mmCIF file of C-alpha atoms in Angstrom:
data_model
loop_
_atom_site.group_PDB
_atom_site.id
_atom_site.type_symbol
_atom_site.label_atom_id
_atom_site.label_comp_id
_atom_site.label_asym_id
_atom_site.label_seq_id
_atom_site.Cartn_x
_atom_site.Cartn_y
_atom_site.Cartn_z
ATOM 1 C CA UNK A 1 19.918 -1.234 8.750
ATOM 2 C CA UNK A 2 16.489 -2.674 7.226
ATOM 3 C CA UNK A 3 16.444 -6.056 7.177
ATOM 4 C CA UNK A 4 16.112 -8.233 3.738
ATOM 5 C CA UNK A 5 12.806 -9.240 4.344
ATOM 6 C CA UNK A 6 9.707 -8.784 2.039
ATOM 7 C CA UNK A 7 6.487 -8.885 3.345
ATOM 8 C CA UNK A 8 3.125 -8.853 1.326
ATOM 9 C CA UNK A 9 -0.513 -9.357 2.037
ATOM 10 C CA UNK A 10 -2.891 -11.175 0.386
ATOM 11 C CA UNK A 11 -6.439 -11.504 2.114
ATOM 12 C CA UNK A 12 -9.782 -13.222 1.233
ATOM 13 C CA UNK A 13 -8.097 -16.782 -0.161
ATOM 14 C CA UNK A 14 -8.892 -15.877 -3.908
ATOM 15 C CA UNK A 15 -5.963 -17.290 -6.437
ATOM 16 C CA UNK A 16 -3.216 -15.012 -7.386
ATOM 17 C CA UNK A 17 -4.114 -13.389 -10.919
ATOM 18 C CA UNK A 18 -1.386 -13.612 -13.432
ATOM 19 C CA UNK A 19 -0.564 -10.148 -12.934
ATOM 20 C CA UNK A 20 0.290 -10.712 -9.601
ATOM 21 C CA UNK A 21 2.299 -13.541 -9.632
ATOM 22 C CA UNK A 22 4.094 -11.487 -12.557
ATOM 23 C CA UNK A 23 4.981 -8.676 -9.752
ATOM 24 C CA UNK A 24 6.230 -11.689 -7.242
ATOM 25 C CA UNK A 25 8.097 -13.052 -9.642
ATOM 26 C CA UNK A 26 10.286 -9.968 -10.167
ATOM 27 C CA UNK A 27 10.766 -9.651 -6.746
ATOM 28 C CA UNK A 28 12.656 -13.263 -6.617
ATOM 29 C CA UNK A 29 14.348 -12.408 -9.934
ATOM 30 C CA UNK A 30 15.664 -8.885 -8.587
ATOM 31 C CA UNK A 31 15.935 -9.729 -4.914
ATOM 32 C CA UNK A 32 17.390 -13.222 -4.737
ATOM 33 C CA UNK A 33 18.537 -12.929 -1.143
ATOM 34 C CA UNK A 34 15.900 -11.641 0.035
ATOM 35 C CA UNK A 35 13.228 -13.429 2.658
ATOM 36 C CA UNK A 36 9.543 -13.330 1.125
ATOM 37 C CA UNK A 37 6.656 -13.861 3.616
ATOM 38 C CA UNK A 38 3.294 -13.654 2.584
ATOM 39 C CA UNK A 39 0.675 -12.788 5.391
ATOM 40 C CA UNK A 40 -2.982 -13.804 5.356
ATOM 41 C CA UNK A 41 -5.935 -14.708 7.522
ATOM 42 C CA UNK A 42 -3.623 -17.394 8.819
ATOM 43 C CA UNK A 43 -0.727 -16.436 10.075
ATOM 44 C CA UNK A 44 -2.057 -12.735 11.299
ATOM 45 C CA UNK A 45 -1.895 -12.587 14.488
ATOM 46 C CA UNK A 46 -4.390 -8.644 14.596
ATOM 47 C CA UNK A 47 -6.775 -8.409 17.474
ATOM 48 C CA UNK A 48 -7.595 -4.971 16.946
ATOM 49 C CA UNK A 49 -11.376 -4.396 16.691
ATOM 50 C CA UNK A 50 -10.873 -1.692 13.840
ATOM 51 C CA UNK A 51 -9.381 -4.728 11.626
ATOM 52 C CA UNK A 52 -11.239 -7.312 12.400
ATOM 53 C CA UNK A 53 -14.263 -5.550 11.485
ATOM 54 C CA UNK A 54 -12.872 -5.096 7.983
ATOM 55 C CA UNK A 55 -11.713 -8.576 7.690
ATOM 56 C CA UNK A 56 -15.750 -9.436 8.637
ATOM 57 C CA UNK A 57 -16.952 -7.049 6.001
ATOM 58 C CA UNK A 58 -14.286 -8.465 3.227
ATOM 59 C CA UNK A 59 -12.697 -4.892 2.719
ATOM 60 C CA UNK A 60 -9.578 -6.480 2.543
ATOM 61 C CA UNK A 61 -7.416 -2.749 0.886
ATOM 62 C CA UNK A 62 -8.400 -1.157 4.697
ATOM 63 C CA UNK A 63 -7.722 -4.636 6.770
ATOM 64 C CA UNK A 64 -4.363 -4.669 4.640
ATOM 65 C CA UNK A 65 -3.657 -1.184 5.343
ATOM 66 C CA UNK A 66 -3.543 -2.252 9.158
ATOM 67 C CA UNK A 67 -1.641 -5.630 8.528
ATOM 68 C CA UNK A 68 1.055 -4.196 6.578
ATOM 69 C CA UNK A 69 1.862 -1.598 9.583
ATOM 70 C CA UNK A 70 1.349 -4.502 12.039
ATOM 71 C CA UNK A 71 3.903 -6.707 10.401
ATOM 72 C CA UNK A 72 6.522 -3.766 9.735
ATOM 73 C CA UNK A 73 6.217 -2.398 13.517
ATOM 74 C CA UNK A 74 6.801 -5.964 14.940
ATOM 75 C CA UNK A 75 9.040 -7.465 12.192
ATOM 76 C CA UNK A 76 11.033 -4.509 10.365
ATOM 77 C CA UNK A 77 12.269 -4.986 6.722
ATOM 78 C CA UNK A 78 9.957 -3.769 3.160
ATOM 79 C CA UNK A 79 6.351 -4.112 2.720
ATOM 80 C CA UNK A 80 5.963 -4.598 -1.025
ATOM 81 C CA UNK A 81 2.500 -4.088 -2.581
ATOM 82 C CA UNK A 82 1.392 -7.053 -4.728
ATOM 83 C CA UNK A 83 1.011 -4.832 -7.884
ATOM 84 C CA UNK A 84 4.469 -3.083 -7.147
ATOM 85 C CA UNK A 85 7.564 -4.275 -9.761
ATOM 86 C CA UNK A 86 10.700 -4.470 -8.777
ATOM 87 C CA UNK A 87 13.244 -4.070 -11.591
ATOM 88 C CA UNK A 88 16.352 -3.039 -9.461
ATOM 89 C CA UNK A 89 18.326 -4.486 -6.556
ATOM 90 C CA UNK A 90 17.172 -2.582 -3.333
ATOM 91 C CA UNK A 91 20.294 -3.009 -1.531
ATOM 92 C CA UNK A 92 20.995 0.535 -2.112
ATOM 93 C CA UNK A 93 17.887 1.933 0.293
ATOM 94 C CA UNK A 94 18.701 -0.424 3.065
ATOM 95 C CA UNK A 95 21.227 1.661 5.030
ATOM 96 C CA UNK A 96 18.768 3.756 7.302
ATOM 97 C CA UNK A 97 15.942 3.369 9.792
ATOM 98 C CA UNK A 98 13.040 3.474 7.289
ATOM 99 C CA UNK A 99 12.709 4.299 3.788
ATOM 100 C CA UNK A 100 8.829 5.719 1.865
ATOM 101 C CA UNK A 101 8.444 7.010 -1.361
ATOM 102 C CA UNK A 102 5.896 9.647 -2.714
ATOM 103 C CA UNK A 103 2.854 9.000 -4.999
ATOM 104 C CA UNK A 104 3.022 12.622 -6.779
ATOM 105 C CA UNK A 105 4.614 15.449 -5.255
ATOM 106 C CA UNK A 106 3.113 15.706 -1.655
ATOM 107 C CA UNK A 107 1.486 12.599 -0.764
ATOM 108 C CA UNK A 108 3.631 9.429 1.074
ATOM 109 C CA UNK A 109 2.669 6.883 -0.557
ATOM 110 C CA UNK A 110 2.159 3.104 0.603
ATOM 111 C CA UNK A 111 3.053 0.593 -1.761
ATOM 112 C CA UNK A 112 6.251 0.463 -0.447
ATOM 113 C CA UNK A 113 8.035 1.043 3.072
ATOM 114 C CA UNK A 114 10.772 -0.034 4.422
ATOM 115 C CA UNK A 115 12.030 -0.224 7.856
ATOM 116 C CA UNK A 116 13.613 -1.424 10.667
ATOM 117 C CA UNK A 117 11.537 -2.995 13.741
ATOM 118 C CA UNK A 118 9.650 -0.597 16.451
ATOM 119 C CA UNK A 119 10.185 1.875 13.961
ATOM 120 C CA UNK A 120 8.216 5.112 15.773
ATOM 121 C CA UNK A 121 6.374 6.261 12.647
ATOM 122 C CA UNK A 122 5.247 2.832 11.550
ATOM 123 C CA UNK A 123 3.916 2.870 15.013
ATOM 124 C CA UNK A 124 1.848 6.087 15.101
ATOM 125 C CA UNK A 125 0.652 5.844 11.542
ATOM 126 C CA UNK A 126 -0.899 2.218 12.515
ATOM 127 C CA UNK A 127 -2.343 3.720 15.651
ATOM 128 C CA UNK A 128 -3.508 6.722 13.608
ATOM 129 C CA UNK A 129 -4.836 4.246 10.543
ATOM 130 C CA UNK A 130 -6.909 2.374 13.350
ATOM 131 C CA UNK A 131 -8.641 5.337 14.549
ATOM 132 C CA UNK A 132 -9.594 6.194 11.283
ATOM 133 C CA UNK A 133 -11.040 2.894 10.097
ATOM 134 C CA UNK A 134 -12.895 3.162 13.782
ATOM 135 C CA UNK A 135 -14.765 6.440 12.492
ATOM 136 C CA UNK A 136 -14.686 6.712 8.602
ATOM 137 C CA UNK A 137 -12.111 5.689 5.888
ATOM 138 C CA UNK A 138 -9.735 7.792 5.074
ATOM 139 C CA UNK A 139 -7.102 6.092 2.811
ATOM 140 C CA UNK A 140 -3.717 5.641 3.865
ATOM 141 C CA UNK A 141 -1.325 7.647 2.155
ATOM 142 C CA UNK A 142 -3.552 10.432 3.674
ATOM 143 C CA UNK A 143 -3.578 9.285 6.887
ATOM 144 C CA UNK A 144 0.890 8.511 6.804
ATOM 145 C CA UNK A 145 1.052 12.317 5.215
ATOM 146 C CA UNK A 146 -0.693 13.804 8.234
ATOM 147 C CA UNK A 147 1.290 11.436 10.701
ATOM 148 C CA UNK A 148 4.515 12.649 9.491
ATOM 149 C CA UNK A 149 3.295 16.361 8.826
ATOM 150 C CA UNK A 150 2.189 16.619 12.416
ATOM 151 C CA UNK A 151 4.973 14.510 14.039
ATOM 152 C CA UNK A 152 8.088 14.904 11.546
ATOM 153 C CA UNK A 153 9.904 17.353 14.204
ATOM 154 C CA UNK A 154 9.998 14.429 17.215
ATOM 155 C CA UNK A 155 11.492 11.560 14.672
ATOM 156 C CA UNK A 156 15.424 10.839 15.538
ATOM 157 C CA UNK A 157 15.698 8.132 13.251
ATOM 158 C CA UNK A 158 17.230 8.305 9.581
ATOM 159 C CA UNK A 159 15.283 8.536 7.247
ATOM 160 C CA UNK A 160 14.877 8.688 3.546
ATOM 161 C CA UNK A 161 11.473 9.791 1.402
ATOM 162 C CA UNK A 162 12.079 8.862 -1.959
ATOM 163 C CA UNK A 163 10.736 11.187 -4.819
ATOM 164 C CA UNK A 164 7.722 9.359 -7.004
ATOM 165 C CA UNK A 165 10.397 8.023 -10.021
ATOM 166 C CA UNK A 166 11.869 5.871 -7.399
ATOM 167 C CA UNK A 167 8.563 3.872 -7.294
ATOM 168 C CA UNK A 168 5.376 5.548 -8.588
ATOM 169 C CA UNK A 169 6.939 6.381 -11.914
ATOM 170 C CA UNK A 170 3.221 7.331 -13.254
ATOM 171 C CA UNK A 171 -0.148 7.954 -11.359
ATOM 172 C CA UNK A 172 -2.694 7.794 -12.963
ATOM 173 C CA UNK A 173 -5.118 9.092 -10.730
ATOM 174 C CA UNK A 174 -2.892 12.262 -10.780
ATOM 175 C CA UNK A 175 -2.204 12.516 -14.404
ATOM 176 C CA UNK A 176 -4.359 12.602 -17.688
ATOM 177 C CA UNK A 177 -1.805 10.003 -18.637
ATOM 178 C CA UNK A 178 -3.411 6.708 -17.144
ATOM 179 C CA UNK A 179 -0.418 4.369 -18.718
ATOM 180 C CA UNK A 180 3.539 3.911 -18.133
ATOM 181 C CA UNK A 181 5.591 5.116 -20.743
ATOM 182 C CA UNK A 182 9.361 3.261 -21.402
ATOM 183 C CA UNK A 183 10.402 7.322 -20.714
ATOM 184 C CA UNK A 184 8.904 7.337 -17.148
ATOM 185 C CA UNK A 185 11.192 4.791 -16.095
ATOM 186 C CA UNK A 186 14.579 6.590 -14.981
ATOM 187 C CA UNK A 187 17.940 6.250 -13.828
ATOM 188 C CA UNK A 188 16.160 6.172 -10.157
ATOM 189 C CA UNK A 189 13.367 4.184 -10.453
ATOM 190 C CA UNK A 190 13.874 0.891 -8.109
ATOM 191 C CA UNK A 191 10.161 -0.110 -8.912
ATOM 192 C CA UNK A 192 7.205 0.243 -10.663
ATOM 193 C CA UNK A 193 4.039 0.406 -8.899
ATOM 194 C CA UNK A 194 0.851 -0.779 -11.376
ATOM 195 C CA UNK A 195 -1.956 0.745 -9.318
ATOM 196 C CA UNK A 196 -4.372 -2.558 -10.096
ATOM 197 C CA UNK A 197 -5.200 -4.515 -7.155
ATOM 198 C CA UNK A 198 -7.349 -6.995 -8.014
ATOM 199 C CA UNK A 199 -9.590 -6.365 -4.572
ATOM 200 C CA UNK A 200 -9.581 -3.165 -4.906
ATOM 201 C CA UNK A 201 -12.730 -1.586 -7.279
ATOM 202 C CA UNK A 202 -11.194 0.473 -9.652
ATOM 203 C CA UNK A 203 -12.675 3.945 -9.780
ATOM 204 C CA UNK A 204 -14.622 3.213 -13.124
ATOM 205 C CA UNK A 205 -16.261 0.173 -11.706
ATOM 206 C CA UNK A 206 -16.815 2.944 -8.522
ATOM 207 C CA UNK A 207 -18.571 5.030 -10.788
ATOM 208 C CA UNK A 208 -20.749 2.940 -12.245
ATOM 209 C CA UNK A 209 -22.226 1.139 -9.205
ATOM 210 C CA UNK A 210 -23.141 4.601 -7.881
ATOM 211 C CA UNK A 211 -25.012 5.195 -10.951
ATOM 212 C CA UNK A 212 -26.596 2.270 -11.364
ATOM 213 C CA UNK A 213 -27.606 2.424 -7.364
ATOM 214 C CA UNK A 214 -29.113 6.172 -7.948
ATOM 215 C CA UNK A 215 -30.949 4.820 -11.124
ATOM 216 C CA UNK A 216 -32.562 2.364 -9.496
ATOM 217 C CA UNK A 217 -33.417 4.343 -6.462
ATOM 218 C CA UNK A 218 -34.725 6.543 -8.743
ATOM 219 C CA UNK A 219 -36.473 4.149 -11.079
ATOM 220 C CA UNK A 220 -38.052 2.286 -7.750
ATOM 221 C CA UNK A 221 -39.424 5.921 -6.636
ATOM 222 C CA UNK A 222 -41.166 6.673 -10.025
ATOM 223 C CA UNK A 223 -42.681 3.355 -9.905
ATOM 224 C CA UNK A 224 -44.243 3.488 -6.877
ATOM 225 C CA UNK A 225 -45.522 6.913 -7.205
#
């Protein structure tokens, strides 16, 4: 049975924006006996190369992506996202070994995941998410969705893999709907996951910097011509 434990990170010591605290805050309301544990730069205990050399270069969505496996594998109980809602009591999911839900109709998703301790696909998804921020950057729900693909047939464990109205109600990075409607929210859905960390650069904001690097590359060129 998965522990009543919450775990969240929160890396690089900026304040907790309102939205944020917001999220938290439902998580006390909705989970009252529940343990919450936050884990930052102080109380992670991560020698791996991989994540300190994200923690160095302040990407702190990849050094979380490590942390939250690291803390599940050794700790067991539910790794919340900071922009993930809870509006329903979770009680319900805790009888099995491990508990994921997906982001659209193919991909596990990771703003949520519970789990008991030494939990063996916790463990090869960190292992596998550590290679890959060794190499390149692949994000995580890819990386988890290959793990379990590839490895599905040697896990004895119960299990559960939630469809996306459980917790990722809307998407949108998967829909030409980019908000959440009162109709997405369903008899099933436990929690609502708000896609809006603030350290993470939204893809806008991704956009733009590439153009405005390319411009200036470009406008640097022609000047010196």
């Amino acid at each position: 049975m998965i522990p009543k434990k919450i775990h969240y990170i929160w890396l690089g010591k900026n304040p907790l924006p309102e939205t944020i605290k917001k999220c938290i805050a439902s998580w006390k309301k909705t989970l009252p006996d529940y343990e919450i544990q936050c884990w930052d730069e102080s109380n992670l205990n991560i020698t791996d190369p991989a994540y300190l050399k994200t923690l160095e270069a302040k990407k702190w969505a990849f050094a979380s992506d490590i942390a939250r496996l690291h803390v599940l594998y050794n700790h067991g109980g539910i790794y919340l996202d900071t922009d993930m809602e809870v509006i329903k009591s979770l009680n319900p999911l805790l009888d099995t070994d491990m508990f994921i839900g997906l982001e659209d109709d193919k991909h596990i998703a990771a703003g949520i995941i519970g789990c008991t301790a030494k939990n063996a696909f916790i463990k090869d998804s960190l292992e596998a998410v550590t290679r890959s921020l060794s190499t390149d950057t692949i994000p995580i729900p890819q990386v988890m969705t290959k793990v379990y693909e590839t490895q599905k047939g040697n896990y004895t464990f119960n299990h559960k893999i939630y469809s996306k109205e459980f917790f990722y109600p809307y998407n949108p990075f998967a829909s030409e709907i980019k908000i959440l409607f009162y109709s997405d929210v369903v008899e099933n859905t436990y929690a609502i996951h708000h896609w809006g960390h603030s350290w993470k650069m939204g893809i806008a904001e991704k956009i733009f910097q590439k153009l405005k690097r390319t411009l200036k590359k470009h406008f640097l060129k022609g000047t010196t011509a």
